[in-house]
Structure formats: structure tokens, C-alpha cells
């Protein structure tokens, strides 16, 4: 089973700043299978990125995903007030389990 | 395009429930479907996935043998039968659609449509 570890647990930044969120896998993960989600309080998760670096429909271009092997990153270039939320990476591969990371909370500083 | 879950509630340990997920705005029969849960104040946990024809089903180890995922494409509905419930099964249960994306000859996957969830509380 692939274990995904996200860091930091909490990231405190101000609007306009750049956010860098990390997702590290316990073993090599194909970029094909790495996804990122955003979740706001009381809401369902929203797909942001699939295939490590492809933005889902309607996702602003300030969100970008990168990485390969065991290290993946979600970058938000200039934070907007609506970006403060919890972010999860997931290994959504060819066979289960389709594990999620524990999440990174992005909060307003 | 929408998914709406129902069937959650308060149940005693050892009890059972049937969760439902109704799809609208698209044909469920074209997609693999998932259940994902979230315990109070915790992260997301994938629970189960079912293929279009129900021929391939996967479960998380934590629910294997107790939960059963099923679907009725004629009714555009997905189900999760949850049995032998434990306190640690307390969570919001979401259904989610698996979308497939083609880019440069490669295929990618993501859960692109989610319901708002139904809450299961296991307590005596």
C-alpha cells in the first residue's frame, strides 16, 4: 500500500503570497495517478489536478501541480481569499487502495 | 450534473444501513463510481469502487467483509450496504464519480463529481 505524507500540516500565509504544498509517497508513484483535491468547511472535495500536473475543468491557472517519483507539489501562485481550505493528494491508480494524504490546511495568516 | 446521497443516520454498534446515491444530469452507466468517507475532523478515506458493469469491485481493508457496494444503472443509482457497524465507521459518506481524461495518448483519472454526503453516526 502506498502511503502519502503531506507537509506541512498547516500553512499560514496571506492573500497574494505563494503557497507550496508537498505530498511525498512511500514508494514511486506514476504521475498518471497523482491527484489533488481542495475541500472547504462543510463542502465536498473538489478535484483540482489529475495526472500530477493537469488542471481539472474550471480550475484557475494560479493552481499548478508538479513532481514525479515520490515527491509531488501543488503550488498556488498568488493566494486569493477563496483558496484558504484543506488540500489533499491522492494516489488514484490502477489498483487499490486509493489512499489520500492526511491533508494540508492552508489558513490565513 | 449532480450526485445526492441519502440513507445516513444514527445506528447502534453492530447495526446496518443502506446508503444511496442518486445521479442526475448524466448517465451513471458510463462511469466507475466510488464511496469516500470522512470521520469528524479527520481526512478523506477511500472506501470502495465499482466498475460500470459491477464486474470489478474494490474495498478498503477497513471495510472489507462488512460493506457492499452495488449499483443500479437503470435507476441511475449507487448504493453502499454498511453492516456490522463500529464506532470508527462514524463519518460523512460521499459518493464520487470517476472521470477518465485522455492527454497525449495517456489516460488519467480523478473523482470529478461529488455529492454533499450523508452522515452515519454509530453510537449506543
mmCIF file with all atom_site columns, C-alpha atoms in Angstrom:
data_model
loop_
_atom_site.group_PDB
_atom_site.id
_atom_site.type_symbol
_atom_site.label_atom_id
_atom_site.label_alt_id
_atom_site.label_comp_id
_atom_site.label_asym_id
_atom_site.label_entity_id
_atom_site.label_seq_id
_atom_site.pdbx_PDB_ins_code
_atom_site.Cartn_x
_atom_site.Cartn_y
_atom_site.Cartn_z
_atom_site.occupancy
_atom_site.B_iso_or_equiv
_atom_site.pdbx_formal_charge
_atom_site.auth_seq_id
_atom_site.auth_comp_id
_atom_site.auth_asym_id
_atom_site.auth_atom_id
_atom_site.pdbx_PDB_model_num
ATOM 1   C CA . UNK A 1 1   ? 0.000   0.000  0.000   1.00 0.00 ? 1   UNK A CA 1
ATOM 2   C CA . UNK A 1 2   ? 1.230   3.451  -0.916  1.00 0.00 ? 2   UNK A CA 1
ATOM 3   C CA . UNK A 1 3   ? 1.261   5.899  1.982   1.00 0.00 ? 3   UNK A CA 1
ATOM 4   C CA . UNK A 1 4   ? 1.099   9.590  1.133   1.00 0.00 ? 4   UNK A CA 1
ATOM 5   C CA . UNK A 1 5   ? 2.517   12.094 3.606   1.00 0.00 ? 5   UNK A CA 1
ATOM 6   C CA . UNK A 1 6   ? 1.630   15.756 3.160   1.00 0.00 ? 6   UNK A CA 1
ATOM 7   C CA . UNK A 1 7   ? 3.550   18.664 4.570   1.00 0.00 ? 7   UNK A CA 1
ATOM 8   C CA . UNK A 1 8   ? 3.228   20.987 6.233   1.00 0.00 ? 8   UNK A CA 1
ATOM 9   C CA . UNK A 1 9   ? 0.195   20.045 8.271   1.00 0.00 ? 9   UNK A CA 1
ATOM 10  C CA . UNK A 1 10  ? -0.813  23.689 8.442   1.00 0.00 ? 10  UNK A CA 1
ATOM 11  C CA . UNK A 1 11  ? 0.422   26.553 6.272   1.00 0.00 ? 11  UNK A CA 1
ATOM 12  C CA . UNK A 1 12  ? -0.244  30.138 7.342   1.00 0.00 ? 12  UNK A CA 1
ATOM 13  C CA . UNK A 1 13  ? 0.024   32.682 4.547   1.00 0.00 ? 13  UNK A CA 1
ATOM 14  C CA . UNK A 1 14  ? -1.501  35.968 3.446   1.00 0.00 ? 14  UNK A CA 1
ATOM 15  C CA . UNK A 1 15  ? -3.534  36.678 0.309   1.00 0.00 ? 15  UNK A CA 1
ATOM 16  C CA . UNK A 1 16  ? -1.237  37.402 -2.606  1.00 0.00 ? 16  UNK A CA 1
ATOM 17  C CA . UNK A 1 17  ? 1.512   35.133 -1.332  1.00 0.00 ? 17  UNK A CA 1
ATOM 18  C CA . UNK A 1 18  ? 2.695   31.917 -2.958  1.00 0.00 ? 18  UNK A CA 1
ATOM 19  C CA . UNK A 1 19  ? 1.761   28.569 -1.406  1.00 0.00 ? 19  UNK A CA 1
ATOM 20  C CA . UNK A 1 20  ? 3.763   25.394 -1.843  1.00 0.00 ? 20  UNK A CA 1
ATOM 21  C CA . UNK A 1 21  ? 2.202   22.144 -0.612  1.00 0.00 ? 21  UNK A CA 1
ATOM 22  C CA . UNK A 1 22  ? 4.102   18.885 -0.579  1.00 0.00 ? 22  UNK A CA 1
ATOM 23  C CA . UNK A 1 23  ? 2.963   15.279 -0.999  1.00 0.00 ? 23  UNK A CA 1
ATOM 24  C CA . UNK A 1 24  ? 5.516   12.523 -0.505  1.00 0.00 ? 24  UNK A CA 1
ATOM 25  C CA . UNK A 1 25  ? 4.802   8.894  -1.381  1.00 0.00 ? 25  UNK A CA 1
ATOM 26  C CA . UNK A 1 26  ? 6.211   5.865  0.418   1.00 0.00 ? 26  UNK A CA 1
ATOM 27  C CA . UNK A 1 27  ? 7.177   4.370  -2.937  1.00 0.00 ? 27  UNK A CA 1
ATOM 28  C CA . UNK A 1 28  ? 7.421   5.526  -6.534  1.00 0.00 ? 28  UNK A CA 1
ATOM 29  C CA . UNK A 1 29  ? 4.103   6.687  -7.912  1.00 0.00 ? 29  UNK A CA 1
ATOM 30  C CA . UNK A 1 30  ? 3.306   7.110  -11.570 1.00 0.00 ? 30  UNK A CA 1
ATOM 31  C CA . UNK A 1 31  ? 2.493   10.725 -12.345 1.00 0.00 ? 31  UNK A CA 1
ATOM 32  C CA . UNK A 1 32  ? -0.551  9.344  -14.128 1.00 0.00 ? 32  UNK A CA 1
ATOM 33  C CA . UNK A 1 33  ? -2.164  8.527  -10.806 1.00 0.00 ? 33  UNK A CA 1
ATOM 34  C CA . UNK A 1 34  ? -1.483  11.526 -8.577  1.00 0.00 ? 34  UNK A CA 1
ATOM 35  C CA . UNK A 1 35  ? -4.444  13.813 -7.952  1.00 0.00 ? 35  UNK A CA 1
ATOM 36  C CA . UNK A 1 36  ? -5.074  16.857 -5.772  1.00 0.00 ? 36  UNK A CA 1
ATOM 37  C CA . UNK A 1 37  ? -8.329  17.979 -4.169  1.00 0.00 ? 37  UNK A CA 1
ATOM 38  C CA . UNK A 1 38  ? -9.467  21.068 -2.332  1.00 0.00 ? 38  UNK A CA 1
ATOM 39  C CA . UNK A 1 39  ? -12.022 20.925 0.471   1.00 0.00 ? 39  UNK A CA 1
ATOM 40  C CA . UNK A 1 40  ? -13.669 23.863 2.194   1.00 0.00 ? 40  UNK A CA 1
ATOM 41  C CA . UNK A 1 41  ? -15.509 23.535 5.518   1.00 0.00 ? 41  UNK A CA 1
ATOM 42  C CA . UNK A 1 42  ? -18.875 21.838 5.160   1.00 0.00 ? 42  UNK A CA 1
ATOM 43  C CA . UNK A 1 43  ? -18.315 21.096 1.494   1.00 0.00 ? 43  UNK A CA 1
ATOM 44  C CA . UNK A 1 44  ? -17.397 18.075 -0.584  1.00 0.00 ? 44  UNK A CA 1
ATOM 45  C CA . UNK A 1 45  ? -13.906 17.866 -2.030  1.00 0.00 ? 45  UNK A CA 1
ATOM 46  C CA . UNK A 1 46  ? -13.244 19.422 -5.425  1.00 0.00 ? 46  UNK A CA 1
ATOM 47  C CA . UNK A 1 47  ? -10.876 17.948 -7.984  1.00 0.00 ? 47  UNK A CA 1
ATOM 48  C CA . UNK A 1 48  ? -8.040  20.365 -8.756  1.00 0.00 ? 48  UNK A CA 1
ATOM 49  C CA . UNK A 1 49  ? -5.344  18.383 -10.541 1.00 0.00 ? 49  UNK A CA 1
ATOM 50  C CA . UNK A 1 50  ? -5.127  14.961 -12.154 1.00 0.00 ? 50  UNK A CA 1
ATOM 51  C CA . UNK A 1 51  ? -2.095  13.229 -13.569 1.00 0.00 ? 51  UNK A CA 1
ATOM 52  C CA . UNK A 1 52  ? 0.121   15.258 -11.238 1.00 0.00 ? 52  UNK A CA 1
ATOM 53  C CA . UNK A 1 53  ? 0.075   18.389 -13.405 1.00 0.00 ? 53  UNK A CA 1
ATOM 54  C CA . UNK A 1 54  ? -3.197  18.662 -15.338 1.00 0.00 ? 54  UNK A CA 1
ATOM 55  C CA . UNK A 1 55  ? -5.729  21.172 -14.069 1.00 0.00 ? 55  UNK A CA 1
ATOM 56  C CA . UNK A 1 56  ? -9.319  19.988 -13.912 1.00 0.00 ? 56  UNK A CA 1
ATOM 57  C CA . UNK A 1 57  ? -12.052 21.903 -15.673 1.00 0.00 ? 57  UNK A CA 1
ATOM 58  C CA . UNK A 1 58  ? -12.674 25.356 -14.286 1.00 0.00 ? 58  UNK A CA 1
ATOM 59  C CA . UNK A 1 59  ? -9.608  25.429 -12.052 1.00 0.00 ? 59  UNK A CA 1
ATOM 60  C CA . UNK A 1 60  ? -7.778  28.779 -12.217 1.00 0.00 ? 60  UNK A CA 1
ATOM 61  C CA . UNK A 1 61  ? -4.274  28.792 -13.665 1.00 0.00 ? 61  UNK A CA 1
ATOM 62  C CA . UNK A 1 62  ? -2.814  30.021 -10.381 1.00 0.00 ? 62  UNK A CA 1
ATOM 63  C CA . UNK A 1 63  ? -3.033  26.359 -9.325  1.00 0.00 ? 63  UNK A CA 1
ATOM 64  C CA . UNK A 1 64  ? -0.305  24.126 -10.682 1.00 0.00 ? 64  UNK A CA 1
ATOM 65  C CA . UNK A 1 65  ? 0.871   20.620 -9.907  1.00 0.00 ? 65  UNK A CA 1
ATOM 66  C CA . UNK A 1 66  ? 4.288   19.138 -10.442 1.00 0.00 ? 66  UNK A CA 1
ATOM 67  C CA . UNK A 1 67  ? 6.573   16.341 -9.378  1.00 0.00 ? 67  UNK A CA 1
ATOM 68  C CA . UNK A 1 68  ? 7.491   12.773 -10.119 1.00 0.00 ? 68  UNK A CA 1
ATOM 69  C CA . UNK A 1 69  ? 8.699   9.635  -8.415  1.00 0.00 ? 69  UNK A CA 1
ATOM 70  C CA . UNK A 1 70  ? 7.903   10.070 -4.742  1.00 0.00 ? 70  UNK A CA 1
ATOM 71  C CA . UNK A 1 71  ? 7.715   13.863 -4.464  1.00 0.00 ? 71  UNK A CA 1
ATOM 72  C CA . UNK A 1 72  ? 4.820   15.944 -5.708  1.00 0.00 ? 72  UNK A CA 1
ATOM 73  C CA . UNK A 1 73  ? 3.902   19.580 -5.213  1.00 0.00 ? 73  UNK A CA 1
ATOM 74  C CA . UNK A 1 74  ? 0.811   21.718 -5.507  1.00 0.00 ? 74  UNK A CA 1
ATOM 75  C CA . UNK A 1 75  ? 1.615   25.389 -5.974  1.00 0.00 ? 75  UNK A CA 1
ATOM 76  C CA . UNK A 1 76  ? -0.806  28.289 -5.726  1.00 0.00 ? 76  UNK A CA 1
ATOM 77  C CA . UNK A 1 77  ? 0.984   31.229 -7.280  1.00 0.00 ? 77  UNK A CA 1
ATOM 78  C CA . UNK A 1 78  ? -0.950  34.112 -5.717  1.00 0.00 ? 78  UNK A CA 1
ATOM 79  C CA . UNK A 1 79  ? -3.380  33.269 -2.978  1.00 0.00 ? 79  UNK A CA 1
ATOM 80  C CA . UNK A 1 80  ? -6.923  34.508 -3.257  1.00 0.00 ? 80  UNK A CA 1
ATOM 81  C CA . UNK A 1 81  ? -9.213  34.637 -0.191  1.00 0.00 ? 81  UNK A CA 1
ATOM 82  C CA . UNK A 1 82  ? -11.206 31.685 -1.528  1.00 0.00 ? 82  UNK A CA 1
ATOM 83  C CA . UNK A 1 83  ? -8.112  29.460 -1.670  1.00 0.00 ? 83  UNK A CA 1
ATOM 84  C CA . UNK A 1 84  ? -7.893  29.022 2.083   1.00 0.00 ? 84  UNK A CA 1
ATOM 85  C CA . UNK A 1 85  ? -9.019  25.444 2.589   1.00 0.00 ? 85  UNK A CA 1
ATOM 86  C CA . UNK A 1 86  ? -7.694  21.935 3.167   1.00 0.00 ? 86  UNK A CA 1
ATOM 87  C CA . UNK A 1 87  ? -5.821  20.241 0.328   1.00 0.00 ? 87  UNK A CA 1
ATOM 88  C CA . UNK A 1 88  ? -5.439  16.509 -0.174  1.00 0.00 ? 88  UNK A CA 1
ATOM 89  C CA . UNK A 1 89  ? -3.294  14.493 -2.531  1.00 0.00 ? 89  UNK A CA 1
ATOM 90  C CA . UNK A 1 90  ? -4.424  11.036 -3.594  1.00 0.00 ? 90  UNK A CA 1
ATOM 91  C CA . UNK A 1 91  ? -2.930  8.078  -5.338  1.00 0.00 ? 91  UNK A CA 1
ATOM 92  C CA . UNK A 1 92  ? -5.734  7.121  -7.710  1.00 0.00 ? 92  UNK A CA 1
ATOM 93  C CA . UNK A 1 93  ? -4.042  4.374  -9.583  1.00 0.00 ? 93  UNK A CA 1
ATOM 94  C CA . UNK A 1 94  ? -4.655  1.216  -11.479 1.00 0.00 ? 94  UNK A CA 1
ATOM 95  C CA . UNK A 1 95  ? -5.321  -0.831 -8.351  1.00 0.00 ? 95  UNK A CA 1
ATOM 96  C CA . UNK A 1 96  ? -6.447  -0.032 -4.826  1.00 0.00 ? 96  UNK A CA 1
ATOM 97  C CA . UNK A 1 97  ? -6.206  1.126  -2.174  1.00 0.00 ? 97  UNK A CA 1
ATOM 98  C CA . UNK A 1 98  ? -6.647  4.646  -3.469  1.00 0.00 ? 98  UNK A CA 1
ATOM 99  C CA . UNK A 1 99  ? -5.058  6.332  -0.498  1.00 0.00 ? 99  UNK A CA 1
ATOM 100 C CA . UNK A 1 100 ? -5.280  10.001 0.400   1.00 0.00 ? 100 UNK A CA 1
ATOM 101 C CA . UNK A 1 101 ? -2.702  12.048 2.198   1.00 0.00 ? 101 UNK A CA 1
ATOM 102 C CA . UNK A 1 102 ? -3.678  13.395 5.599   1.00 0.00 ? 102 UNK A CA 1
ATOM 103 C CA . UNK A 1 103 ? -4.204  16.887 4.213   1.00 0.00 ? 103 UNK A CA 1
ATOM 104 C CA . UNK A 1 104 ? -2.629  20.321 4.470   1.00 0.00 ? 104 UNK A CA 1
ATOM 105 C CA . UNK A 1 105 ? -4.675  23.118 5.977   1.00 0.00 ? 105 UNK A CA 1
ATOM 106 C CA . UNK A 1 106 ? -3.995  26.434 4.297   1.00 0.00 ? 106 UNK A CA 1
ATOM 107 C CA . UNK A 1 107 ? -5.016  29.210 6.664   1.00 0.00 ? 107 UNK A CA 1
ATOM 108 C CA . UNK A 1 108 ? -4.974  32.976 6.547   1.00 0.00 ? 108 UNK A CA 1
ATOM 109 C CA . UNK A 1 109 ? -2.082  34.497 8.430   1.00 0.00 ? 109 UNK A CA 1
ATOM 110 C CA . UNK B 2 1   ? -24.609 17.178 -13.139 1.00 0.00 ? 1   UNK B CA 1
ATOM 111 C CA . UNK B 2 2   ? -25.256 16.152 -9.574  1.00 0.00 ? 2   UNK B CA 1
ATOM 112 C CA . UNK B 2 3   ? -24.943 13.367 -7.016  1.00 0.00 ? 3   UNK B CA 1
ATOM 113 C CA . UNK B 2 4   ? -27.195 13.241 -3.972  1.00 0.00 ? 4   UNK B CA 1
ATOM 114 C CA . UNK B 2 5   ? -26.591 10.837 -1.105  1.00 0.00 ? 5   UNK B CA 1
ATOM 115 C CA . UNK B 2 6   ? -29.185 9.643  1.377   1.00 0.00 ? 6   UNK B CA 1
ATOM 116 C CA . UNK B 2 7   ? -29.772 6.936  3.932   1.00 0.00 ? 7   UNK B CA 1
ATOM 117 C CA . UNK B 2 8   ? -27.468 8.006  6.710   1.00 0.00 ? 8   UNK B CA 1
ATOM 118 C CA . UNK B 2 9   ? -28.499 8.168  10.328  1.00 0.00 ? 9   UNK B CA 1
ATOM 119 C CA . UNK B 2 10  ? -27.865 7.113  13.896  1.00 0.00 ? 10  UNK B CA 1
ATOM 120 C CA . UNK B 2 11  ? -27.328 3.398  14.326  1.00 0.00 ? 11  UNK B CA 1
ATOM 121 C CA . UNK B 2 12  ? -26.174 1.210  17.185  1.00 0.00 ? 12  UNK B CA 1
ATOM 122 C CA . UNK B 2 13  ? -22.878 -0.687 17.033  1.00 0.00 ? 13  UNK B CA 1
ATOM 123 C CA . UNK B 2 14  ? -23.387 -3.859 15.041  1.00 0.00 ? 14  UNK B CA 1
ATOM 124 C CA . UNK B 2 15  ? -26.237 -2.336 13.094  1.00 0.00 ? 15  UNK B CA 1
ATOM 125 C CA . UNK B 2 16  ? -26.744 -1.817 9.382   1.00 0.00 ? 16  UNK B CA 1
ATOM 126 C CA . UNK B 2 17  ? -27.742 0.866  6.913   1.00 0.00 ? 17  UNK B CA 1
ATOM 127 C CA . UNK B 2 18  ? -28.159 1.201  3.182   1.00 0.00 ? 18  UNK B CA 1
ATOM 128 C CA . UNK B 2 19  ? -26.715 4.375  1.738   1.00 0.00 ? 19  UNK B CA 1
ATOM 129 C CA . UNK B 2 20  ? -27.931 5.573  -1.645  1.00 0.00 ? 20  UNK B CA 1
ATOM 130 C CA . UNK B 2 21  ? -26.521 7.951  -4.213  1.00 0.00 ? 21  UNK B CA 1
ATOM 131 C CA . UNK B 2 22  ? -28.774 9.311  -6.940  1.00 0.00 ? 22  UNK B CA 1
ATOM 132 C CA . UNK B 2 23  ? -27.210 10.713 -10.075 1.00 0.00 ? 23  UNK B CA 1
ATOM 133 C CA . UNK B 2 24  ? -28.794 13.371 -12.251 1.00 0.00 ? 24  UNK B CA 1
ATOM 134 C CA . UNK B 2 25  ? -27.639 15.259 -15.294 1.00 0.00 ? 25  UNK B CA 1
ATOM 135 C CA . UNK B 2 26  ? -25.536 12.362 -16.537 1.00 0.00 ? 26  UNK B CA 1
ATOM 136 C CA . UNK B 2 27  ? -25.781 8.625  -17.034 1.00 0.00 ? 27  UNK B CA 1
ATOM 137 C CA . UNK B 2 28  ? -24.311 6.683  -14.157 1.00 0.00 ? 28  UNK B CA 1
ATOM 138 C CA . UNK B 2 29  ? -23.845 3.756  -16.529 1.00 0.00 ? 29  UNK B CA 1
ATOM 139 C CA . UNK B 2 30  ? -20.877 5.470  -18.161 1.00 0.00 ? 30  UNK B CA 1
ATOM 140 C CA . UNK B 2 31  ? -18.751 5.804  -15.039 1.00 0.00 ? 31  UNK B CA 1
ATOM 141 C CA . UNK B 2 32  ? -16.973 3.873  -12.350 1.00 0.00 ? 32  UNK B CA 1
ATOM 142 C CA . UNK B 2 33  ? -18.192 5.081  -9.001  1.00 0.00 ? 33  UNK B CA 1
ATOM 143 C CA . UNK B 2 34  ? -16.686 5.419  -5.550  1.00 0.00 ? 34  UNK B CA 1
ATOM 144 C CA . UNK B 2 35  ? -17.589 5.891  -1.923  1.00 0.00 ? 35  UNK B CA 1
ATOM 145 C CA . UNK B 2 36  ? -15.274 8.032  0.179   1.00 0.00 ? 36  UNK B CA 1
ATOM 146 C CA . UNK B 2 37  ? -15.788 8.827  3.852   1.00 0.00 ? 37  UNK B CA 1
ATOM 147 C CA . UNK B 2 38  ? -14.583 11.434 6.291   1.00 0.00 ? 38  UNK B CA 1
ATOM 148 C CA . UNK B 2 39  ? -14.689 10.952 10.040  1.00 0.00 ? 39  UNK B CA 1
ATOM 149 C CA . UNK B 2 40  ? -15.413 14.071 12.120  1.00 0.00 ? 40  UNK B CA 1
ATOM 150 C CA . UNK B 2 41  ? -12.452 16.430 11.984  1.00 0.00 ? 41  UNK B CA 1
ATOM 151 C CA . UNK B 2 42  ? -10.389 13.928 10.013  1.00 0.00 ? 42  UNK B CA 1
ATOM 152 C CA . UNK B 2 43  ? -9.175  13.467 6.464   1.00 0.00 ? 43  UNK B CA 1
ATOM 153 C CA . UNK B 2 44  ? -10.603 11.623 3.500   1.00 0.00 ? 44  UNK B CA 1
ATOM 154 C CA . UNK B 2 45  ? -10.659 7.830  3.349   1.00 0.00 ? 45  UNK B CA 1
ATOM 155 C CA . UNK B 2 46  ? -11.441 5.938  0.161   1.00 0.00 ? 46  UNK B CA 1
ATOM 156 C CA . UNK B 2 47  ? -13.950 3.165  0.899   1.00 0.00 ? 47  UNK B CA 1
ATOM 157 C CA . UNK B 2 48  ? -14.961 1.330  -2.276  1.00 0.00 ? 48  UNK B CA 1
ATOM 158 C CA . UNK B 2 49  ? -15.098 1.455  -6.077  1.00 0.00 ? 49  UNK B CA 1
ATOM 159 C CA . UNK B 2 50  ? -17.387 -0.346 -8.520  1.00 0.00 ? 50  UNK B CA 1
ATOM 160 C CA . UNK B 2 51  ? -16.951 -0.737 -12.248 1.00 0.00 ? 51  UNK B CA 1
ATOM 161 C CA . UNK B 2 52  ? -19.613 0.137  -14.797 1.00 0.00 ? 52  UNK B CA 1
ATOM 162 C CA . UNK B 2 53  ? -20.960 -3.395 -15.065 1.00 0.00 ? 53  UNK B CA 1
ATOM 163 C CA . UNK B 2 54  ? -20.330 -4.253 -11.384 1.00 0.00 ? 54  UNK B CA 1
ATOM 164 C CA . UNK B 2 55  ? -17.834 -6.890 -12.537 1.00 0.00 ? 55  UNK B CA 1
ATOM 165 C CA . UNK B 2 56  ? -14.924 -5.322 -10.663 1.00 0.00 ? 56  UNK B CA 1
ATOM 166 C CA . UNK B 2 57  ? -15.277 -4.136 -7.083  1.00 0.00 ? 57  UNK B CA 1
ATOM 167 C CA . UNK B 2 58  ? -12.618 -2.955 -4.688  1.00 0.00 ? 58  UNK B CA 1
ATOM 168 C CA . UNK B 2 59  ? -12.793 -2.225 -0.963  1.00 0.00 ? 59  UNK B CA 1
ATOM 169 C CA . UNK B 2 60  ? -10.541 -0.639 1.599   1.00 0.00 ? 60  UNK B CA 1
ATOM 170 C CA . UNK B 2 61  ? -9.246  -3.197 4.070   1.00 0.00 ? 61  UNK B CA 1
ATOM 171 C CA . UNK B 2 62  ? -11.020 -1.346 6.885   1.00 0.00 ? 62  UNK B CA 1
ATOM 172 C CA . UNK B 2 63  ? -14.455 -2.195 5.459   1.00 0.00 ? 63  UNK B CA 1
ATOM 173 C CA . UNK B 2 64  ? -13.858 -5.427 3.557   1.00 0.00 ? 64  UNK B CA 1
ATOM 174 C CA . UNK B 2 65  ? -16.356 -8.105 4.509   1.00 0.00 ? 65  UNK B CA 1
ATOM 175 C CA . UNK B 2 66  ? -18.695 -5.599 6.183   1.00 0.00 ? 66  UNK B CA 1
ATOM 176 C CA . UNK B 2 67  ? -19.591 -3.146 3.408   1.00 0.00 ? 67  UNK B CA 1
ATOM 177 C CA . UNK B 2 68  ? -21.045 -3.948 -0.012  1.00 0.00 ? 68  UNK B CA 1
ATOM 178 C CA . UNK B 2 69  ? -21.067 -1.525 -2.923  1.00 0.00 ? 69  UNK B CA 1
ATOM 179 C CA . UNK B 2 70  ? -23.621 -2.012 -5.675  1.00 0.00 ? 70  UNK B CA 1
ATOM 180 C CA . UNK B 2 71  ? -25.324 -0.066 -8.431  1.00 0.00 ? 71  UNK B CA 1
ATOM 181 C CA . UNK B 2 72  ? -28.491 0.002  -10.492 1.00 0.00 ? 72  UNK B CA 1
ATOM 182 C CA . UNK B 2 73  ? -27.721 1.716  -13.774 1.00 0.00 ? 73  UNK B CA 1
ATOM 183 C CA . UNK B 2 74  ? -31.375 1.556  -14.836 1.00 0.00 ? 74  UNK B CA 1
ATOM 184 C CA . UNK B 2 75  ? -32.208 3.744  -11.839 1.00 0.00 ? 75  UNK B CA 1
ATOM 185 C CA . UNK B 2 76  ? -29.075 5.878  -12.092 1.00 0.00 ? 76  UNK B CA 1
ATOM 186 C CA . UNK B 2 77  ? -28.263 4.914  -8.522  1.00 0.00 ? 77  UNK B CA 1
ATOM 187 C CA . UNK B 2 78  ? -25.316 3.747  -6.445  1.00 0.00 ? 78  UNK B CA 1
ATOM 188 C CA . UNK B 2 79  ? -25.555 2.009  -3.086  1.00 0.00 ? 79  UNK B CA 1
ATOM 189 C CA . UNK B 2 80  ? -23.434 1.128  -0.099  1.00 0.00 ? 80  UNK B CA 1
ATOM 190 C CA . UNK B 2 81  ? -24.705 -1.508 2.312   1.00 0.00 ? 81  UNK B CA 1
ATOM 191 C CA . UNK B 2 82  ? -22.918 -0.995 5.591   1.00 0.00 ? 82  UNK B CA 1
ATOM 192 C CA . UNK B 2 83  ? -23.113 -3.833 8.091   1.00 0.00 ? 83  UNK B CA 1
ATOM 193 C CA . UNK B 2 84  ? -21.564 -4.712 11.432  1.00 0.00 ? 84  UNK B CA 1
ATOM 194 C CA . UNK B 2 85  ? -21.052 -1.028 12.089  1.00 0.00 ? 85  UNK B CA 1
ATOM 195 C CA . UNK B 2 86  ? -18.448 0.158  14.554  1.00 0.00 ? 86  UNK B CA 1
ATOM 196 C CA . UNK B 2 87  ? -17.887 3.496  16.241  1.00 0.00 ? 87  UNK B CA 1
ATOM 197 C CA . UNK B 2 88  ? -14.975 4.140  13.892  1.00 0.00 ? 88  UNK B CA 1
ATOM 198 C CA . UNK B 2 89  ? -17.337 3.983  10.910  1.00 0.00 ? 89  UNK B CA 1
ATOM 199 C CA . UNK B 2 90  ? -18.889 7.251  12.060  1.00 0.00 ? 90  UNK B CA 1
ATOM 200 C CA . UNK B 2 91  ? -18.325 9.627  9.163   1.00 0.00 ? 91  UNK B CA 1
ATOM 201 C CA . UNK B 2 92  ? -19.773 11.603 6.320   1.00 0.00 ? 92  UNK B CA 1
ATOM 202 C CA . UNK B 2 93  ? -20.052 9.271  3.355   1.00 0.00 ? 93  UNK B CA 1
ATOM 203 C CA . UNK B 2 94  ? -19.606 10.776 -0.103  1.00 0.00 ? 94  UNK B CA 1
ATOM 204 C CA . UNK B 2 95  ? -20.246 9.193  -3.465  1.00 0.00 ? 95  UNK B CA 1
ATOM 205 C CA . UNK B 2 96  ? -17.927 10.328 -6.236  1.00 0.00 ? 96  UNK B CA 1
ATOM 206 C CA . UNK B 2 97  ? -17.709 9.803  -9.956  1.00 0.00 ? 97  UNK B CA 1
ATOM 207 C CA . UNK B 2 98  ? -14.506 8.630  -11.591 1.00 0.00 ? 98  UNK B CA 1
ATOM 208 C CA . UNK B 2 99  ? -13.718 10.601 -14.702 1.00 0.00 ? 99  UNK B CA 1
ATOM 209 C CA . UNK B 2 100 ? -11.151 9.488  -17.256 1.00 0.00 ? 100 UNK B CA 1
ATOM 210 C CA . UNK B 2 101 ? -9.056  12.021 -19.104 1.00 0.00 ? 101 UNK B CA 1
ATOM 211 C CA . UNK B 2 102 ? -7.056  11.454 -22.246 1.00 0.00 ? 102 UNK B CA 1
ATOM 212 C CA . UNK B 2 103 ? -3.933  13.528 -22.783 1.00 0.00 ? 103 UNK B CA 1
ATOM 213 C CA . UNK B 2 104 ? -1.316  12.765 -25.384 1.00 0.00 ? 104 UNK B CA 1
ATOM 214 C CA . UNK B 2 105 ? -2.217  9.117  -25.603 1.00 0.00 ? 105 UNK B CA 1
ATOM 215 C CA . UNK B 2 106 ? -2.221  8.594  -21.843 1.00 0.00 ? 106 UNK B CA 1
ATOM 216 C CA . UNK B 2 107 ? -5.213  8.168  -19.597 1.00 0.00 ? 107 UNK B CA 1
ATOM 217 C CA . UNK B 2 108 ? -5.643  9.856  -16.238 1.00 0.00 ? 108 UNK B CA 1
ATOM 218 C CA . UNK B 2 109 ? -8.260  9.538  -13.545 1.00 0.00 ? 109 UNK B CA 1
ATOM 219 C CA . UNK B 2 110 ? -9.865  11.765 -10.988 1.00 0.00 ? 110 UNK B CA 1
ATOM 220 C CA . UNK B 2 111 ? -13.026 11.988 -8.905  1.00 0.00 ? 111 UNK B CA 1
ATOM 221 C CA . UNK B 2 112 ? -14.624 14.944 -10.593 1.00 0.00 ? 112 UNK B CA 1
ATOM 222 C CA . UNK B 2 113 ? -18.197 14.967 -9.271  1.00 0.00 ? 113 UNK B CA 1
ATOM 223 C CA . UNK B 2 114 ? -19.022 14.521 -5.596  1.00 0.00 ? 114 UNK B CA 1
ATOM 224 C CA . UNK B 2 115 ? -22.221 14.527 -3.637  1.00 0.00 ? 115 UNK B CA 1
ATOM 225 C CA . UNK B 2 116 ? -22.677 16.588 -0.491  1.00 0.00 ? 116 UNK B CA 1
ATOM 226 C CA . UNK B 2 117 ? -22.528 13.498 1.671   1.00 0.00 ? 117 UNK B CA 1
ATOM 227 C CA . UNK B 2 118 ? -24.723 11.614 4.112   1.00 0.00 ? 118 UNK B CA 1
ATOM 228 C CA . UNK B 2 119 ? -23.812 11.268 7.777   1.00 0.00 ? 119 UNK B CA 1
ATOM 229 C CA . UNK B 2 120 ? -23.567 7.947  9.568   1.00 0.00 ? 120 UNK B CA 1
ATOM 230 C CA . UNK B 2 121 ? -23.257 8.007  13.354  1.00 0.00 ? 121 UNK B CA 1
ATOM 231 C CA . UNK B 2 122 ? -22.588 4.747  15.137  1.00 0.00 ? 122 UNK B CA 1
ATOM 232 C CA . UNK B 2 123 ? -23.355 5.055  18.812  1.00 0.00 ? 123 UNK B CA 1
ATOM 233 C CA . UNK B 2 124 ? -25.281 3.307  21.555  1.00 0.00 ? 124 UNK B CA 1
#
